């Protein structure tokens, strides 16, 4: 029987959506109780446990709230639902795959991964303009084509035909995603901007022709055989195309109807906009254009859009960074046959809230229920604690600000070291290894480590060394860069002017170029480190990466040491390389004491193929061994925990006679079974490892010694004498 | 060999320079009787050693071993090739330098007559009276002489010496140097196997240093702490070494390296100080140091590494004080009181009987197993004293032994020590008198007491029914309150203040119970006070804790607070056993303030880390 079926459940100590349930609320009052009921644990799992990014997205539906401020004529954003503002004045903007900012970040990461180029060579600007109205419209054109294609099929099929129902389902999905934006004027802005551009600047673009020079015509041959373009009869609209058939009419009606039903306060302008956006303009719609008004509208829309986007990005960035972290956690598990899938329990609460004295007994009760039993299906093995504050360099000389410079202000939305220490003190009681990383900013990235080294991280972690919980604290560095700060400019569009011929045209003046700055997007290293370690627990994952090596289908990869041999090259993160590498001096600094869980962006080749992903350079926790002047490898802690848990289970809570059986040379004993599998890639006892024990009859303590390649690690358990034969 | 000696009075600042100067050591160790140990180092000085130990590192390593040994070791040395070429009898700790002179005089030449060598070593050991005798052999090959006959003769001698060692309980550890000693199956290694010793293999002479370290720490039980590892860059290195306490009898600071150490200077305060230097080691020996920091500067070679070890030593005498408590016997017919003896052990410097030792904070709360007449009692050091209890039934002389293995220092003291325990006195005999008036009064009091009891029981039941609907049947953990406990505290209390009158937030608090000596009763208020909680908790002074059997904690509730554990209300006026890793929630008498207490185990390895913290 497989006693422990999972060794990779991870607790994420972060808040995503305060409106959704969180761990504390779900656990409730724990006065007078030590642990929770099975029903409660099941309920928590249903609400907070995620097996994939999609499930996370669905369960927590991260969103941002916007409302309009009439005084400043601006749009305001907030991550927390403002309580004083009535519901109908608030707009909820869901941060899902349809959100252009998130979509842009996902594509950027995918594209960087597939190109395998370093940050310095990657063209960020090409992807950053995905949030410009032009690109938003391009996407909508794609949706528009699909809607039209499906609608034409739907209309062609007979009523009652089962195929028509299938198409109907597809149309419903497409309309649903289109209608998401009806209510959101801001989401409609890029559509309006592009719509005005399309109508006013008809024909401009590819050949740079001035729109006032166009008179639509037809190519004909003259009486004497000469070629002529005759001016076509003028129509009263500047429509995109003139597809005038019953399909269009039907589609227009459906869209209008849909808009009217979905929207609480429909306006004709937006209705026309929706119709024009999702359906090519037919000749049946007659519109007069007031150029001056449209240009003014266009400029104000663009201006407003820029300010809104700017505000939106500033507010949403921390949340999006966390979401990208979750995605990267799950992304690390790339495996053909899914076995022990990493699972993420999202606490959905701010860590400082969890670390309050009032709430710690609650956390204790939960972890006692999951980790304090001989049932290991819900055991939490890891925790992620991202965004730990790292003080900006102090001691900078006060100087007169002659030019606008960076404002070195303390990030307020970060987690403190004290909170981390408090939570570690609780988590260590339940043997939960905590991956923590520092706040995402340009001085915690690969670039910065390559330039400045790791000393500041060593100094920052100093208070966590030589503590009972040091063994369970894993500092992860450096953070990953999605968009570097110096390449984060986005050009949205240009303002429009009216020329002397009363024709609208885009302005080329520098001040009329609408540009915004994202100021860098980063992913906490702890998400990737935990995701990677969780993936390595799965026997199938290891088998996938080591096809030629023996593996055992049941044993978890607790003993898998990524630092050993060329393991770091066989199992890599899915993150693309960022820099050319660390200098030898920096690597010497890391190697001197083997500090931290360090990622490396190094040049390496395996089996003749260049490695384009980021690899793991060090995998250590903060347990310092003064004898060998080194930090201990992280895997040792988990193997020790694993062996202790198996031992407790197999010996009926440490009965003396069964402990002896456990370690005996009998081929059926647990130790013999582990030794027999020493050549597997996921062996619990690797070659060179050993397991010994001694029982102190006077104190009733059993001293286990686990030798990892000759280095001993001790574990003391109290023998259960009440039922042992010797009692 | 370079050596220097300095004599200091009270606090003085001294700089050492490497000047070859020889002076007699004026140290007189007042070693308690029965604490002596003896060791002989036997060195193979055959010709083959020239290739295996070109740089003479073996000699440096011998020095490292000899100088690291505590003062209660007699040290001897012998070297052999065709025959025994150098030997020096057992020297006490003052004269170790003579041993090193003999070591330095050895040159590598000739055959390998290990038989003659080991016989000499055994003869040397015979000259001293010691509780533990050890031989360490360093050899790079089998016994080989000029002829087969001579080889066989030497092997015979070797085997005879091994058998003598076996009979006398002398342990032989063998260090096999070089490629020829890779195989365990040879005559020299068999000496270790037969005498319960350990075989070590050092592939190269640079590995001898680490083997010597293992022998010192694992086989001889010498306690060393690694103070620093310095990566040298060729320049002057400046380090500060911390000594655990100013009370040590002797502290040795040993610097070892794979490369030469030069220009060593040290600043310290001690009664006396000596320095011994070899090429790759330097030993600084401080007699009764008076400051816990020693500043050392030295020059190493670029790319090298220098390890700095501190070996501290206490030479102690034990003083045992006994006090008795004689509670009245439970049975009226008993002839003697049930006498309990409280034995307090305190330790004094062997050279200065007024100077109490082990009273420093570093020893506070450390575990010392005390064996008294075969019974092992876990005790903790508090203010330099170890207190334990014995039940005395008769006049007896108890043998007491202390196990200081948990302390990171070397203690030299006579063991076991004996304590005279006086048997219990007879209980006071009741006078034969007319008891009738007392019986009448007693009966009346008894009747009144029963009546009160019945009334309280009835009202108590009503109350219990009202507030304990799911009380566990037969609360077996309820016991009578005791003022003192014979058990010791273990573990710690995690205190979470979940609600206060003032509404202030308090960070989670930890109270290390294992540091509290004996069975002292503690109130919750005392605990909160020592955690510096300046918030009123009404009734906290009436909730108290005491250690109980099975690592449990005995909680006594005399307050009107509401105490809950596992959905059970802990009643007023009763005591409950709180087991490890369980939790008690308390709502105080003001009905607003709340605390959650969690009683958790502390691993022995964590005790040291936590002992350094404040409550």
Coordinates of C-alpha atoms in Angstrom, one line a residue, chain B residues 57-524:
Chain B
X57 CA 52.6 16.4 8.3
X58 CA 52.3 13.4 10.6
X59 CA 54.4 15.1 13.2
X60 CA 52.2 18.2 13.0
X61 CA 49.1 16.1 13.4
X62 CA 50.6 14.3 16.5
X63 CA 51.1 17.8 18.0
X64 CA 47.6 18.7 17.2
X65 CA 46.4 15.6 19.1
X66 CA 48.7 16.0 22.0
X67 CA 48.0 19.6 22.6
X68 CA 44.2 19.2 22.2
X69 CA 44.0 16.7 25.0
X70 CA 42.6 17.9 28.3
X71 CA 45.0 18.2 31.3
X72 CA 44.0 14.8 32.8
X73 CA 45.8 12.9 30.0
X74 CA 49.3 11.4 30.4
X75 CA 50.9 11.3 27.0
X76 CA 53.7 9.0 25.8
X77 CA 55.3 8.5 22.4
X78 CA 57.3 5.8 20.6
X79 CA 58.5 5.5 17.0
X80 CA 59.8 2.4 15.4
X81 CA 61.6 1.2 12.2
X82 CA 64.2 -1.6 12.6
X83 CA 63.6 -1.3 16.3
X84 CA 62.2 1.3 18.6
X85 CA 64.1 4.5 17.6
X86 CA 62.5 7.0 19.9
X87 CA 60.4 6.8 22.9
X88 CA 59.4 8.9 25.8
X89 CA 57.6 7.8 28.9
X90 CA 54.2 9.1 30.1
X91 CA 54.3 12.8 30.6
X92 CA 51.7 14.9 32.4
X93 CA 50.1 18.0 30.9
X94 CA 53.0 20.2 32.0
X95 CA 55.6 18.4 30.0
X96 CA 54.0 17.7 26.7
X97 CA 56.7 19.7 25.1
X98 CA 59.2 16.9 25.9
X99 CA 57.0 14.5 24.0
X100 CA 57.0 16.9 21.0
X101 CA 60.8 17.1 21.1
X102 CA 60.9 13.3 20.9
X103 CA 58.5 13.4 17.9
X104 CA 60.5 16.1 16.1
X105 CA 63.7 14.0 16.5
X106 CA 62.3 11.1 14.4
X107 CA 63.6 10.5 10.9
X108 CA 62.1 8.1 8.5
X109 CA 64.4 5.2 7.6
X110 CA 64.7 1.3 7.8
X111 CA 62.1 -1.5 8.1
X112 CA 58.8 -1.7 9.9
X113 CA 59.1 -3.5 13.3
X114 CA 55.6 -2.7 14.6
X115 CA 55.9 -5.6 17.1
X116 CA 58.7 -3.9 19.0
X117 CA 56.8 -0.6 18.7
X118 CA 53.6 -1.8 20.2
X119 CA 55.4 -3.8 22.9
X120 CA 57.1 -0.5 24.0
X121 CA 53.8 1.3 23.9
X122 CA 52.3 -1.2 26.2
X123 CA 55.2 -1.0 28.6
X124 CA 54.9 2.8 28.6
X125 CA 51.2 2.5 29.5
X126 CA 52.0 0.1 32.3
X127 CA 54.0 2.9 34.1
X128 CA 50.9 4.9 34.9
X129 CA 47.7 4.4 36.8
X130 CA 44.8 5.6 34.6
X131 CA 41.1 4.8 34.2
X132 CA 41.3 4.7 30.4
X133 CA 44.3 3.8 28.3
X134 CA 44.6 4.2 24.5
X135 CA 47.2 3.6 21.8
X136 CA 47.1 5.4 18.5
X137 CA 49.2 3.8 15.8
X138 CA 50.1 5.7 12.6
X139 CA 51.5 3.4 10.0
X140 CA 51.8 3.2 6.2
X141 CA 52.3 -0.5 5.7
X142 CA 52.5 -4.1 7.0
X143 CA 55.2 -5.4 9.3
X144 CA 58.3 -6.0 7.1
X145 CA 61.8 -6.8 8.4
X146 CA 65.0 -7.7 6.6
X147 CA 64.3 -11.4 6.7
X148 CA 61.2 -13.6 6.9
X149 CA 62.2 -14.8 10.3
X150 CA 62.5 -11.3 11.7
X151 CA 59.2 -10.4 10.1
X152 CA 57.5 -13.4 11.7
X153 CA 59.2 -12.6 15.1
X154 CA 57.9 -9.0 14.9
X155 CA 54.4 -10.2 14.0
X156 CA 54.5 -12.5 17.0
X157 CA 55.5 -9.7 19.3
X158 CA 52.7 -7.5 17.8
X159 CA 50.1 -10.1 18.3
X160 CA 51.2 -10.7 21.9
X161 CA 51.1 -7.0 22.6
X162 CA 47.6 -6.8 21.1
X163 CA 46.5 -9.7 23.4
X164 CA 47.9 -7.9 26.4
X165 CA 46.1 -4.8 25.4
X166 CA 42.9 -6.7 25.0
X167 CA 43.3 -8.2 28.4
X168 CA 44.0 -4.9 30.1
X169 CA 41.2 -3.1 28.3
X170 CA 43.5 -0.9 26.3
X171 CA 42.0 0.4 23.1
X172 CA 44.1 0.6 20.0
X173 CA 43.1 3.0 17.1
X174 CA 45.0 2.6 13.9
X175 CA 45.5 5.3 11.2
X176 CA 46.5 3.7 7.9
X177 CA 48.4 6.1 5.7
X178 CA 48.7 5.8 1.9
X179 CA 47.7 3.3 -0.7
X180 CA 49.1 0.2 1.0
X181 CA 46.7 0.6 3.8
X182 CA 43.5 0.8 1.7
X183 CA 42.8 -2.8 2.5
X184 CA 41.4 -3.5 6.0
X185 CA 42.8 -7.0 6.1
X186 CA 46.3 -6.5 7.5
X187 CA 48.1 -7.2 10.8
X188 CA 48.2 -3.6 11.9
X189 CA 44.5 -3.0 11.4
X190 CA 43.7 -6.2 13.2
X191 CA 45.0 -4.6 16.4
X192 CA 42.0 -2.2 16.4
X193 CA 39.5 -4.9 15.6
X194 CA 40.7 -7.0 18.5
X195 CA 40.8 -4.3 21.1
X196 CA 37.5 -2.6 20.2
X197 CA 39.3 0.3 18.5
X198 CA 38.6 2.0 15.2
X199 CA 40.5 1.8 11.9
X200 CA 40.9 4.9 9.9
X201 CA 42.3 5.3 6.5
X202 CA 44.1 8.5 5.4
X203 CA 44.8 8.3 1.6
X204 CA 47.3 11.2 1.9
X205 CA 49.2 12.8 4.7
X206 CA 47.0 15.9 4.4
X207 CA 44.1 13.7 5.6
X208 CA 45.7 12.8 8.9
X209 CA 44.6 16.0 10.4
X210 CA 40.9 15.2 9.9
X211 CA 41.4 11.6 11.2
X212 CA 43.0 13.0 14.3
X213 CA 40.0 15.2 14.7
X214 CA 37.7 12.2 14.6
X215 CA 39.7 10.3 17.1
X216 CA 39.7 13.2 19.5
X217 CA 36.0 13.9 19.3
X218 CA 34.5 10.5 18.6
X219 CA 36.8 8.1 20.4
X220 CA 38.3 10.2 23.2
X221 CA 35.2 12.3 23.7
X222 CA 37.1 15.5 23.7
X223 CA 34.7 18.4 23.3
X224 CA 35.9 21.0 20.7
X225 CA 33.9 23.8 19.2
X226 CA 34.8 25.2 15.9
X227 CA 35.1 29.0 16.4
X228 CA 35.9 30.0 12.8
X229 CA 37.2 28.9 9.5
X230 CA 39.2 31.6 7.9
X231 CA 39.9 31.8 4.2
X232 CA 43.4 33.3 4.0
X233 CA 44.5 35.5 1.2
X234 CA 48.2 35.9 2.1
X235 CA 47.5 39.1 4.1
X236 CA 47.1 39.5 7.8
X237 CA 43.9 38.0 9.2
X238 CA 42.2 39.4 12.2
X239 CA 39.8 37.3 14.1
X240 CA 38.0 37.4 17.5
X241 CA 37.5 34.1 19.2
X242 CA 34.8 33.8 21.9
X243 CA 35.4 31.6 24.9
X244 CA 32.2 30.2 26.4
X245 CA 32.9 31.4 29.9
X246 CA 35.4 33.3 32.0
X247 CA 35.3 30.6 34.5
X248 CA 37.2 27.9 32.6
X249 CA 40.2 26.3 34.3
X250 CA 42.0 26.1 31.0
X251 CA 41.2 27.1 27.4
X252 CA 43.1 26.0 24.4
X253 CA 42.7 27.7 21.1
X254 CA 44.1 25.6 18.3
X255 CA 44.7 26.9 14.8
X256 CA 45.3 24.3 12.2
X257 CA 45.9 24.7 8.5
X258 CA 47.1 22.8 5.4
X259 CA 49.6 25.7 5.0
X260 CA 52.1 27.5 7.3
X261 CA 50.6 29.9 9.8
X262 CA 53.0 32.8 10.6
X263 CA 53.3 36.0 12.7
X264 CA 50.6 35.1 15.1
X265 CA 49.8 37.7 17.7
X266 CA 47.1 37.4 20.4
X267 CA 45.5 39.8 22.8
X268 CA 43.8 38.2 25.8
X269 CA 43.4 38.4 29.6
X270 CA 44.3 35.3 31.7
X271 CA 46.3 34.3 34.7
X272 CA 48.8 32.6 32.5
X273 CA 49.3 31.9 28.8
X274 CA 51.5 29.7 26.5
X275 CA 51.9 29.4 22.8
X276 CA 53.1 26.3 20.9
X277 CA 53.7 26.5 17.2
X278 CA 54.5 24.0 14.5
X279 CA 54.6 24.7 10.8
X280 CA 50.9 24.2 10.2
X281 CA 49.4 24.6 13.7
X282 CA 49.5 27.0 16.6
X283 CA 48.1 26.3 20.0
X284 CA 47.3 29.1 22.5
X285 CA 46.8 27.8 26.0
X286 CA 45.2 30.1 28.5
X287 CA 45.1 29.3 32.2
X288 CA 42.0 30.7 33.9
X289 CA 41.1 33.2 31.2
X290 CA 39.5 36.4 32.5
X291 CA 37.8 37.7 29.4
X292 CA 35.6 35.8 27.0
X293 CA 37.1 37.3 23.9
X294 CA 40.6 36.7 22.4
X295 CA 41.8 38.8 19.5
X296 CA 44.2 36.9 17.2
X297 CA 46.0 38.2 14.1
X298 CA 48.1 36.0 11.9
X299 CA 49.3 35.6 8.4
X300 CA 48.3 32.6 6.3
X301 CA 49.1 31.6 2.8
X302 CA 47.0 32.9 -0.1
X303 CA 44.2 30.5 -1.0
X304 CA 44.6 28.5 2.3
X305 CA 42.1 27.9 5.0
X306 CA 42.7 28.0 8.8
X307 CA 40.4 26.3 11.2
X308 CA 40.2 27.7 14.7
X309 CA 39.0 25.3 17.4
X310 CA 38.3 26.1 21.1
X311 CA 38.9 23.4 23.7
X312 CA 37.8 24.5 27.1
X313 CA 38.3 22.6 30.3
X314 CA 37.0 22.7 33.8
X315 CA 38.7 20.9 36.7
X316 CA 36.1 20.5 39.3
X317 CA 35.4 19.2 42.7
X318 CA 31.8 18.3 43.6
X319 CA 30.0 19.3 46.8
X320 CA 26.8 17.5 47.7
X321 CA 24.4 19.0 50.2
X322 CA 21.5 17.1 51.5
X323 CA 18.3 18.4 53.1
X324 CA 15.4 16.2 54.1
X325 CA 11.6 16.5 54.2
X326 CA 9.8 14.0 56.4
X327 CA 6.1 13.9 55.6
X328 CA 4.0 11.9 58.0
X329 CA 3.5 8.3 56.7
X330 CA 0.3 7.5 55.0
X331 CA -0.4 4.4 57.1
X332 CA -0.8 4.9 60.8
X333 CA 1.0 1.7 61.6
X334 CA 4.1 2.8 59.7
X335 CA 7.3 2.8 61.8
X336 CA 9.1 5.4 59.8
X337 CA 8.4 8.7 58.1
X338 CA 8.4 8.7 54.2
X339 CA 11.7 10.6 54.0
X340 CA 12.7 12.5 50.8
X341 CA 16.2 13.7 50.4
X342 CA 16.9 16.8 48.3
X343 CA 20.4 16.4 47.0
X344 CA 22.0 19.6 45.6
X345 CA 25.3 19.2 43.7
X346 CA 27.5 22.2 43.3
X347 CA 30.8 22.4 41.6
X348 CA 34.0 24.3 42.5
X349 CA 37.3 24.9 40.9
X350 CA 39.7 22.2 42.0
X351 CA 42.4 24.9 42.5
X352 CA 40.2 27.3 44.3
X353 CA 37.5 25.8 46.5
X354 CA 35.7 29.2 46.9
X355 CA 35.2 29.6 43.2
X356 CA 31.9 28.1 42.1
X357 CA 31.8 26.8 38.5
X358 CA 29.2 26.1 35.9
X359 CA 27.1 29.0 37.2
X360 CA 27.4 30.9 33.9
X361 CA 24.4 31.6 31.8
X362 CA 25.7 29.3 29.0
X363 CA 25.1 26.3 31.2
X364 CA 21.8 27.5 32.5
X365 CA 19.0 25.0 31.7
X366 CA 21.3 22.3 30.1
X367 CA 20.4 18.7 30.6
X368 CA 22.6 16.6 32.8
X369 CA 21.7 12.9 33.4
X370 CA 22.3 12.0 37.0
X371 CA 22.7 8.4 38.0
X372 CA 22.1 7.7 41.6
X373 CA 22.5 4.0 42.7
X374 CA 21.6 2.9 39.2
X375 CA 18.6 5.1 38.7
X376 CA 18.9 7.7 36.0
X377 CA 17.2 11.1 36.7
X378 CA 17.2 13.8 34.0
X379 CA 18.2 17.1 35.7
X380 CA 18.9 20.6 34.5
X381 CA 21.7 22.9 35.6
X382 CA 20.4 26.0 37.4
X383 CA 22.7 28.6 38.8
X384 CA 25.5 26.1 38.7
X385 CA 23.6 23.5 40.8
X386 CA 21.9 20.3 40.0
X387 CA 19.1 19.3 42.4
X388 CA 17.5 15.9 42.5
X389 CA 15.4 13.9 45.0
X390 CA 15.8 10.5 46.5
X391 CA 13.4 8.6 48.6
X392 CA 15.3 7.3 51.7
X393 CA 14.2 4.2 53.5
X394 CA 17.4 3.5 55.5
X395 CA 20.9 4.8 56.3
X396 CA 22.7 4.5 53.0
X397 CA 25.6 5.7 51.0
X398 CA 24.6 6.5 47.4
X399 CA 27.0 6.6 44.5
X400 CA 26.2 9.6 42.3
X401 CA 27.4 10.0 38.7
X402 CA 26.9 12.9 36.4
X403 CA 26.7 12.6 32.7
X404 CA 27.9 15.9 31.2
X405 CA 28.0 14.7 27.6
X406 CA 25.4 17.3 26.6
X407 CA 27.7 20.1 27.6
X408 CA 30.1 21.3 24.9
X409 CA 33.1 21.4 27.2
X410 CA 35.5 19.1 28.9
X411 CA 34.9 18.5 32.6
X412 CA 37.4 16.8 34.8
X413 CA 36.0 15.6 38.1
X414 CA 36.0 12.6 40.3
X415 CA 33.2 10.2 39.5
X416 CA 31.3 8.7 41.1
X417 CA 30.9 10.8 44.2
X418 CA 29.3 9.4 47.3
X419 CA 26.6 10.9 49.5
X420 CA 25.6 9.7 52.9
X421 CA 21.9 9.6 53.3
X422 CA 20.3 9.2 56.8
X423 CA 17.4 7.0 57.2
X424 CA 14.0 8.4 58.1
X425 CA 13.1 9.1 61.7
X426 CA 10.2 7.4 63.5
X427 CA 6.9 9.3 63.3
X428 CA 5.9 11.0 66.6
X429 CA 4.1 8.4 68.7
X430 CA 0.6 9.4 69.8
X431 CA 0.2 9.6 73.5
X432 CA -2.2 7.2 75.2
X433 CA -4.9 9.6 76.5
X434 CA -8.6 9.8 76.8
X435 CA -9.8 10.7 73.4
X436 CA -13.5 10.8 74.0
X437 CA -14.0 14.6 73.9
X438 CA -11.9 14.8 70.7
X439 CA -13.9 12.0 69.1
X440 CA -17.2 13.8 69.9
X441 CA -15.9 17.1 68.5
X442 CA -14.4 15.3 65.5
X443 CA -17.6 13.5 64.8
X444 CA -19.5 16.8 64.8
X445 CA -17.0 18.4 62.5
X446 CA -17.2 15.4 60.2
X447 CA -21.0 15.5 60.1
X448 CA -20.9 19.2 59.3
X449 CA -18.3 18.6 56.6
X450 CA -20.3 15.8 55.0
X451 CA -23.4 18.1 55.0
X452 CA -21.4 20.9 53.3
X453 CA -20.0 18.4 50.8
X454 CA -23.5 17.1 49.9
X455 CA -24.7 20.7 49.4
X456 CA -21.8 21.6 47.2
X457 CA -22.0 18.4 45.3
X458 CA -25.6 19.0 44.4
X459 CA -25.1 22.7 43.4
X460 CA -21.8 21.7 41.6
X461 CA -23.7 19.1 39.5
X462 CA -26.2 21.6 38.5
X463 CA -23.5 24.0 37.4
X464 CA -21.6 21.3 35.6
X465 CA -24.7 20.3 33.8
X466 CA -25.3 23.8 32.7
X467 CA -21.9 24.4 31.3
X468 CA -20.4 21.1 30.4
X469 CA -22.9 19.3 28.2
X470 CA -20.3 17.1 26.6
X471 CA -17.9 16.6 29.4
X472 CA -15.8 13.5 28.9
X473 CA -16.9 10.8 31.3
X474 CA -14.7 10.0 34.2
X475 CA -12.2 12.8 33.7
X476 CA -9.3 10.5 34.5
X477 CA -6.8 13.3 34.4
X478 CA -8.2 15.1 37.4
X479 CA -5.9 14.9 40.3
X480 CA -5.2 16.7 43.6
X481 CA -3.1 19.8 43.5
X482 CA 0.4 19.4 44.7
X483 CA 2.5 22.3 45.9
X484 CA 5.8 20.9 44.5
X485 CA 6.4 18.4 41.9
X486 CA 9.1 15.8 41.6
X487 CA 9.0 16.0 37.8
X488 CA 11.0 18.5 35.8
X489 CA 9.5 20.9 33.2
X490 CA 9.9 20.1 29.5
X491 CA 8.8 21.9 26.4
X492 CA 7.5 25.4 26.0
X493 CA 4.3 27.3 26.1
X494 CA 3.2 29.2 23.0
X495 CA 0.9 32.1 24.1
X496 CA -1.5 33.7 21.7
X497 CA -3.3 36.7 23.2
X498 CA -6.4 36.6 21.0
X499 CA -8.5 39.3 22.8
X500 CA -7.7 42.1 25.3
X501 CA -9.6 44.7 27.2
X502 CA -7.6 47.5 25.7
X503 CA -7.9 46.1 22.2
X504 CA -4.1 46.1 21.8
X505 CA -2.5 43.5 19.5
X506 CA 0.3 41.4 21.1
X507 CA 2.7 39.4 19.0
X508 CA 2.8 35.6 19.7
X509 CA 4.8 34.8 22.8
X510 CA 6.8 31.8 23.8
X511 CA 7.7 30.8 27.3
X512 CA 10.4 28.2 27.6
X513 CA 9.3 25.9 30.4
X514 CA 12.3 23.6 30.0
X515 CA 14.5 26.3 31.5
X516 CA 12.5 26.4 34.8
X517 CA 14.3 24.2 37.3
X518 CA 12.6 21.6 39.5
X519 CA 8.9 21.3 40.1
X520 CA 8.3 25.0 40.9
X521 CA 4.7 26.0 40.7
X522 CA 4.1 28.8 38.2
X523 CA 1.1 30.9 37.9
X524 CA -0.1 32.1 34.5

